[in-house]
Coordinates of C-alpha atoms and ligand atoms in Angstrom, one line a residue:
M1 CA 0.0 0.0 0.0
R2 CA 1.3 3.5 -0.8
P3 CA 0.5 6.4 1.4
T4 CA -1.8 9.1 0.1
K5 CA -1.3 12.8 0.3
T6 CA -3.7 15.5 -0.7
V7 CA -3.5 19.3 -0.5
G8 CA -4.1 20.2 3.1
T9 CA -4.3 24.0 2.8
Y10 CA -6.5 25.9 0.5
L11 CA -8.7 29.0 0.0
F12 CA -11.8 28.7 -2.0
G13 CA -14.0 31.5 -3.3
R14 CA -14.4 34.2 -5.9
G15 CA -11.7 36.7 -5.7
C16 CA -9.4 34.7 -3.4
L17 CA -6.5 35.4 -5.7
D18 CA -6.2 38.6 -3.8
N19 CA -5.0 36.6 -0.8
L20 CA -1.9 35.5 -2.6
K21 CA 0.2 38.2 -1.1
E22 CA -0.2 37.1 2.4
R23 CA 0.3 33.4 1.5
V24 CA 3.5 34.3 -0.4
T25 CA 4.8 36.4 2.5
L26 CA 4.3 33.5 4.8
H27 CA 6.5 31.2 2.7
A28 CA 9.1 33.7 1.5
P29 CA 9.4 36.3 4.2
G30 CA 13.1 37.2 3.7
E31 CA 14.4 40.3 1.9
D32 CA 16.4 38.1 -0.4
D33 CA 14.0 35.2 -0.8
C34 CA 13.0 34.5 -4.4
V35 CA 9.6 33.4 -5.6
V36 CA 9.2 31.8 -9.0
Y37 CA 5.9 32.2 -10.8
F38 CA 5.0 29.8 -13.7
I39 CA 2.1 31.4 -15.5
D40 CA 0.2 30.1 -18.5
H41 CA 0.9 32.4 -21.5
F42 CA -2.8 33.2 -21.8
W43 CA -2.3 35.5 -18.8
R44 CA 0.6 37.5 -20.2
A45 CA -0.4 41.2 -20.0
N46 CA -3.8 40.3 -18.7
E47 CA -5.3 42.9 -16.4
K48 CA -7.3 40.3 -14.4
M49 CA -4.1 38.6 -13.4
M50 CA -0.8 40.4 -13.7
P51 CA -1.4 43.6 -11.7
R52 CA -2.8 41.4 -8.8
L53 CA 0.3 39.3 -8.4
P54 CA 2.5 40.3 -5.5
A55 CA 5.7 39.7 -7.5
R56 CA 8.7 41.9 -6.6
N57 CA 11.7 42.9 -8.7
K58 CA 13.8 40.0 -7.5
D59 CA 11.1 37.4 -8.1
V60 CA 11.1 35.4 -11.4
I61 CA 8.1 35.4 -13.7
Q62 CA 8.2 32.6 -16.3
F63 CA 5.4 32.4 -18.8
V64 CA 4.6 28.9 -20.0
D65 CA 3.7 28.2 -23.6
T66 CA 1.0 25.6 -23.4
T67 CA 0.5 25.1 -27.1
H68 CA 1.8 21.6 -26.6
E69 CA 1.7 19.4 -23.5
P70 CA 4.7 19.3 -21.1
K71 CA 7.8 17.5 -22.1
T72 CA 10.7 16.3 -19.9
D73 CA 13.4 18.3 -21.8
Q74 CA 11.2 21.4 -21.6
V75 CA 11.1 20.9 -17.8
D76 CA 14.9 20.5 -17.6
D77 CA 15.3 23.8 -19.6
L78 CA 12.8 25.7 -17.5
K79 CA 14.6 24.6 -14.3
I80 CA 17.9 26.0 -15.7
E81 CA 16.2 29.2 -16.8
V82 CA 14.7 30.0 -13.4
V83 CA 17.8 29.1 -11.5
T84 CA 19.8 31.5 -13.7
A85 CA 17.2 34.2 -13.3
S86 CA 17.2 33.9 -9.6
E87 CA 20.8 35.0 -9.6
G88 CA 21.8 33.0 -6.6
R89 CA 19.0 34.0 -4.3
P90 CA 17.3 31.1 -2.5
I91 CA 14.1 30.0 -4.3
K92 CA 11.7 29.6 -1.4
L93 CA 8.4 29.2 -3.2
I94 CA 7.0 28.2 -6.6
V95 CA 3.6 29.5 -7.7
G96 CA 1.9 27.7 -10.6
I97 CA -1.0 29.6 -12.4
G98 CA -2.9 28.0 -15.3
G99 CA -4.5 24.7 -16.5
G100 CA -3.1 21.2 -16.0
A101 CA -0.1 21.8 -18.2
T102 CA 1.2 24.8 -16.3
L103 CA 0.3 23.3 -12.9
D104 CA 2.3 20.2 -13.8
I105 CA 5.3 22.1 -15.0
A106 CA 5.5 24.0 -11.8
K107 CA 5.3 20.8 -9.8
A108 CA 8.0 19.1 -11.9
V109 CA 10.4 22.1 -11.6
A110 CA 9.8 22.3 -7.8
N111 CA 10.9 18.6 -7.5
L112 CA 14.0 19.2 -9.7
L113 CA 15.2 22.1 -7.6
T114 CA 15.8 19.9 -4.6
N115 CA 16.6 16.6 -6.4
E116 CA 19.6 16.2 -8.7
G117 CA 19.4 15.1 -12.3
K118 CA 16.8 15.4 -15.0
A119 CA 13.0 15.2 -15.2
A120 CA 13.1 11.8 -16.9
D121 CA 14.9 10.3 -14.0
Y122 CA 11.8 10.8 -11.8
Q123 CA 9.1 9.5 -14.2
G124 CA 7.6 6.6 -12.3
W125 CA 6.5 5.9 -8.8
D126 CA 8.2 7.2 -5.6
L127 CA 11.5 8.1 -7.2
V128 CA 11.6 11.7 -5.9
K129 CA 13.8 11.5 -2.7
N130 CA 13.8 15.0 -1.2
P131 CA 10.8 17.2 -0.5
A132 CA 10.3 19.8 -3.2
V133 CA 10.4 23.6 -2.9
K134 CA 7.1 24.7 -1.4
K135 CA 4.5 25.5 -3.9
I136 CA 1.1 27.2 -4.3
G137 CA -1.2 26.2 -7.1
I138 CA -3.8 28.5 -8.7
P139 CA -5.9 26.6 -11.3
T140 CA -7.4 28.7 -14.1
L141 CA -9.1 25.8 -15.9
S142 CA -11.0 23.1 -14.1
G143 CA -11.0 19.3 -14.8
T144 CA -7.7 17.6 -14.8
G145 CA -7.4 17.6 -11.0
A146 CA -3.7 18.5 -11.4
E147 CA -4.1 21.0 -8.6
A148 CA -4.8 18.2 -6.2
S149 CA -3.1 15.1 -7.5
A150 CA 0.3 13.6 -6.7
T151 CA 1.6 13.5 -10.2
C152 CA 2.8 15.8 -13.0
V153 CA 2.5 14.3 -16.5
M154 CA 5.3 14.8 -19.1
L155 CA 6.0 13.4 -22.5
N156 CA 9.4 11.8 -22.7
R157 CA 10.2 11.9 -26.4
A158 CA 13.3 9.8 -26.3
K159 CA 11.3 6.9 -24.7
N160 CA 8.0 7.6 -26.5
L161 CA 6.4 7.6 -23.0
K162 CA 3.9 9.8 -21.2
L163 CA 4.4 9.4 -17.5
G164 CA 4.4 11.6 -14.3
M165 CA 6.6 12.0 -11.3
N166 CA 4.2 10.1 -9.0
S167 CA 5.2 11.1 -5.5
I168 CA 3.8 12.6 -2.3
H169 CA 6.4 15.4 -2.9
T170 CA 4.7 16.3 -6.1
V171 CA 1.5 17.5 -4.3
Y172 CA 0.9 21.2 -3.9
D173 CA 1.3 22.7 -0.4
E174 CA -1.5 25.2 -0.9
L175 CA -4.1 26.1 -3.4
L176 CA -6.0 29.2 -4.2
L177 CA -9.3 28.1 -5.8
D178 CA -10.8 31.2 -7.4
P179 CA -13.7 30.4 -9.8
D180 CA -13.5 33.9 -11.3
L181 CA -10.3 32.8 -13.0
T182 CA -12.0 30.3 -15.3
A183 CA -14.5 32.8 -16.8
S184 CA -12.3 33.4 -19.8
V185 CA -11.9 29.7 -20.9
P186 CA -13.2 29.0 -24.4
R187 CA -16.3 26.8 -24.5
E188 CA -14.8 23.8 -26.2
Q189 CA -11.7 23.8 -23.9
Y190 CA -13.9 24.2 -20.9
F191 CA -16.0 21.2 -21.9
Y192 CA -13.0 18.9 -22.8
T193 CA -11.1 19.6 -19.7
G194 CA -14.1 19.4 -17.4
M195 CA -14.9 16.0 -19.0
D196 CA -11.5 14.7 -17.7
T197 CA -13.0 14.7 -14.2
Y198 CA -16.2 13.0 -15.4
I199 CA -14.3 10.3 -17.3
H200 CA -11.9 9.6 -14.6
C201 CA -14.6 9.1 -12.1
I202 CA -16.8 6.9 -14.2
E203 CA -13.8 4.8 -15.1
S204 CA -12.6 4.3 -11.6
L205 CA -16.1 3.6 -10.2
A206 CA -16.7 0.9 -12.9
G207 CA -13.4 -0.9 -12.2
S208 CA -12.8 -3.9 -10.1
Y209 CA -10.2 -2.2 -7.9
R210 CA -11.9 -0.4 -5.1
H211 CA -10.8 2.2 -2.5
A212 CA -13.4 3.5 -0.2
I213 CA -12.0 7.1 0.1
A214 CA -11.4 7.4 -3.6
D215 CA -14.9 6.2 -4.3
S216 CA -16.4 8.8 -2.1
Y217 CA -14.4 11.6 -3.8
S218 CA -15.3 10.2 -7.2
R219 CA -19.0 10.0 -6.4
Q220 CA -19.2 13.6 -5.2
S221 CA -17.1 14.8 -8.1
L222 CA -19.3 13.0 -10.6
E223 CA -22.5 14.4 -9.1
L224 CA -21.1 18.0 -9.5
A225 CA -19.9 17.3 -13.0
R226 CA -23.4 16.1 -13.9
Q227 CA -24.9 19.2 -12.5
V228 CA -22.6 21.3 -14.5
F229 CA -22.8 19.6 -17.9
L230 CA -26.5 18.8 -17.8
S231 CA -27.4 22.4 -16.9
D232 CA -28.4 25.1 -19.3
D233 CA -25.2 27.0 -18.9
M234 CA -22.1 25.0 -18.0
Q235 CA -20.1 28.3 -17.7
S236 CA -22.4 30.2 -15.3
D237 CA -20.8 31.6 -12.1
Q238 CA -22.4 28.8 -10.2
A239 CA -21.4 26.1 -12.6
R240 CA -17.8 27.2 -12.7
E241 CA -17.7 27.1 -8.9
A242 CA -19.1 23.6 -8.9
M243 CA -16.6 22.5 -11.6
M244 CA -13.7 23.8 -9.6
I245 CA -14.7 21.7 -6.7
A246 CA -15.4 18.7 -8.9
S247 CA -11.9 19.0 -10.3
Y248 CA -10.3 19.3 -6.9
L249 CA -12.2 16.2 -5.6
G250 CA -11.5 14.3 -8.7
G251 CA -7.8 15.1 -8.4
S252 CA -7.8 14.0 -4.8
A253 CA -9.3 10.7 -5.9
I254 CA -6.7 10.0 -8.6
G255 CA -4.0 8.8 -6.1
N256 CA -6.2 6.1 -4.9
S257 CA -7.9 4.9 -7.9
F258 CA -7.3 3.5 -11.4
V259 CA -8.8 4.6 -14.6
G260 CA -10.3 2.2 -17.1
V261 CA -10.6 1.7 -20.9
V262 CA -10.8 5.4 -21.9
H263 CA -7.5 6.7 -20.7
P264 CA -5.4 4.0 -22.4
F265 CA -7.0 4.7 -25.8
S266 CA -6.7 8.4 -25.1
A267 CA -2.9 7.9 -24.4
G268 CA -2.7 6.1 -27.8
L269 CA -4.1 9.2 -29.6
S270 CA -1.7 11.5 -27.6
V271 CA 1.4 9.5 -28.4
V272 CA 0.7 8.9 -32.1
F273 CA -1.0 12.2 -33.1
G274 CA -0.1 14.5 -30.2
T275 CA -3.8 15.1 -29.4
H276 CA -4.2 16.9 -26.1
H277 CA -5.2 14.7 -23.2
C278 CA -8.7 16.1 -22.6
L279 CA -9.8 16.3 -26.2
A280 CA -8.4 12.8 -26.8
N281 CA -10.5 11.5 -23.8
C282 CA -13.6 13.0 -25.4
L283 CA -12.9 11.5 -28.8
V284 CA -12.5 8.1 -27.1
M285 CA -15.6 8.5 -24.9
N286 CA -17.6 9.1 -28.1
A287 CA -16.9 5.4 -29.1
M288 CA -17.2 3.6 -25.7
Q289 CA -20.8 2.3 -25.9
E290 CA -19.9 -1.3 -25.4
F291 CA -17.7 -0.7 -22.3
Y292 CA -19.6 2.2 -20.7
P293 CA -23.1 2.1 -22.3
E294 CA -25.0 4.3 -19.8
E295 CA -22.1 6.8 -19.4
T296 CA -21.6 7.1 -23.2
K297 CA -25.3 7.9 -23.5
E298 CA -25.0 10.5 -20.8
F299 CA -21.9 11.9 -22.5
H300 CA -23.8 12.3 -25.7
E301 CA -26.6 14.1 -23.8
M302 CA -24.0 16.5 -22.3
L303 CA -22.5 17.2 -25.7
K304 CA -25.9 18.0 -27.1
K305 CA -27.0 20.1 -24.1
Q306 CA -23.8 22.2 -24.3
K307 CA -23.9 22.3 -28.1
I308 CA -20.4 21.0 -28.4
R309 CA -19.5 19.4 -31.8
L310 CA -16.6 16.9 -31.4
P311 CA -14.2 16.4 -34.3
V312 CA -14.8 13.0 -35.9
G313 CA -12.8 10.6 -38.0
I314 CA -9.3 11.1 -36.4
C315 CA -8.4 7.6 -37.4
S316 CA -10.3 7.3 -40.7
N317 CA -7.1 7.4 -42.8
V318 CA -4.5 5.8 -40.5
T319 CA -1.8 3.7 -42.1
D320 CA -1.1 0.1 -40.9
E321 CA 2.0 1.3 -39.2
E322 CA 0.1 4.0 -37.3
M323 CA -2.5 1.5 -36.2
E324 CA 0.2 -0.7 -34.9
K325 CA 1.6 2.2 -32.8
L326 CA -1.9 3.0 -31.6
Y327 CA -2.4 -0.5 -30.5
A328 CA 1.0 -0.7 -28.7
S329 CA 0.6 2.6 -26.9
T330 CA -2.9 1.6 -25.8
I331 CA -2.3 -1.9 -24.6
I332 CA 0.8 -0.9 -22.6
H333 CA -1.5 0.5 -19.9
E334 CA -2.0 -2.8 -18.2
K335 CA -3.1 -1.5 -14.8
P336 CA -6.2 0.4 -15.9
L337 CA -7.1 -2.2 -18.5
R338 CA -6.9 -5.0 -15.9
N339 CA -9.0 -2.8 -13.6
A340 CA -11.6 -2.4 -16.3
L341 CA -11.6 -5.8 -18.1
G342 CA -9.8 -8.3 -15.9
D343 CA -6.6 -10.2 -16.4
N344 CA -7.5 -11.5 -19.8
F345 CA -7.9 -7.9 -21.2
K346 CA -5.7 -8.8 -24.2
D347 CA -8.2 -11.4 -25.3
I348 CA -10.9 -8.8 -25.4
L349 CA -8.8 -6.0 -26.8
T350 CA -7.3 -7.9 -29.8
P351 CA -5.4 -5.8 -32.4
A352 CA -8.5 -6.1 -34.7
K353 CA -10.9 -5.0 -31.9
V354 CA -8.7 -2.0 -31.0
A355 CA -8.4 -1.0 -34.6
Q356 CA -12.2 -1.2 -34.9
I357 CA -12.7 1.1 -31.9
F358 CA -10.1 3.7 -33.1
R359 CA -11.8 3.7 -36.5
R360 CA -15.2 4.4 -34.8
M361 CA -13.9 7.7 -33.3
Ligands
LIG401 P1 -3.9 23.2 -20.5 O1 -3.2 23.6 -19.3 O2 -3.1 22.4 -21.6 O3 -4.5 24.5 -21.2 C1 -5.3 24.4 -22.4 C2 -5.5 25.8 -23.0 O4 -6.3 26.6 -22.1 C3 -4.2 26.6 -23.2 O5 -4.3 27.2 -24.5 C4 -4.3 27.7 -22.1 O6 -3.6 28.8 -22.5 C5 -5.7 27.9 -22.0 N1 -6.2 28.5 -20.7 C6 -5.9 28.1 -19.4 N2 -6.6 28.8 -18.5 C7 -7.3 29.7 -19.3 C8 -8.2 30.7 -18.9 N3 -8.6 31.0 -17.7 N4 -8.8 31.5 -19.9 C9 -8.5 31.2 -21.2 N5 -7.6 30.2 -21.6 C10 -7.1 29.5 -20.6 O7 -5.2 22.4 -20.3 P2 -5.7 21.3 -19.3 O8 -6.7 20.6 -20.0 O9 -6.1 22.0 -18.0 O10 -4.5 20.4 -19.0 C11 -4.0 19.4 -19.8 C12 -2.7 18.9 -19.2 O11 -3.0 18.3 -17.9 C13 -2.1 17.8 -20.0 O12 -0.7 18.1 -20.1 C14 -2.3 16.5 -19.2 O13 -1.3 15.6 -19.3 C15 -2.3 17.1 -17.8 N6 -3.0 16.3 -16.8 C16 -2.4 16.2 -15.5 C17 -3.0 15.5 -14.5 C18 -2.4 15.4 -13.2 O14 -3.0 14.8 -12.3 N7 -1.3 16.0 -12.9 C19 -4.2 14.8 -14.8 C20 -4.8 14.9 -16.0 C21 -4.2 15.7 -17.0
LIG402 ZN1 -7.3 12.3 -17.4

């Protein structure tokens, strides 16, 4: 059994971003202390964010380009950049502001600042030896649960592998959960990322592996996600508040639960086509009727209710070679597939069957 850690300290509520100054001062009180801010590039020059940050001249502001999902070599480069920019002052605190990608990058760099070597050395379970630099997370997009989880997902191009630093040291020390910050998220993005929570919860609750605490988090998270996506306006003030809580609860469940059939297929799309995690999940969910019949029906209702049109046909013209890669990068996820389908999952998901499912997307 592995111990579980979730975020112990948080503020929740509209406008709580304005409490950042007092939280930062608590962790980095010294004249010479340096605070590093990783901020999603969307917020560059944004009046709702930048003037409200308590950054001083000697702090480091690093904008993160989230056009692509985080990579291990990108994390290595960012670590060097912020160390250079800190000019020898002690980095006492990391603040991550953004969606899952930026939150994950901030977590990964915080681990690397206190642990020698490269990001790739820590992809796996419990490889991070020393506690990370203290960190505060401020999500501006709800759904991945990255603000609460004990992992930070990175693509390792050399190994063709997408894996996180799964460690209790990866968990944020504090969160500021301010639903006002998600008001600007584009509709499609809001839906896809929110669905990550929904999909994670339905997968984990349908699996054979059970954990009573994770189940509780998942059930509550699912209920909130249903309220949001079956409502008339998934982006109302109230819905964005509910979605921020759902994401936090879903992320708290991740450490103690396993996903199912959707995430392995989604990983296949990400590895082969570079499709972003949350969109890839939705493309897969669209074709999951035989594994999750009720939930697939509900997912279609949600799409309809929110008037979201999913891209279709991502695999309609794949080559045999691409299909082989898709199969390999799906079937490699043994733990979730065993959780969902049992030990003989390879008899169910034969290469022909997997190809048929991908072609259905
Ligand atoms: P993201 O962080 O990749 O951001 C998606 C887009 O939304 C970007 O263009 C960004 O600029 C924009 N954006 C963010 N906040 C905005 C705002 N308030 N207004 C307008 N635009 C905004 O998206 P995501 O879906 O949150 O995260 C996906 C990443 O999370 C992937 O890299 C995935 O691997 C990772 N992930 C991590 C965990 C975990 O537990 N650590 C779990 C699931 C997924
Ligand atoms: Zn996910």
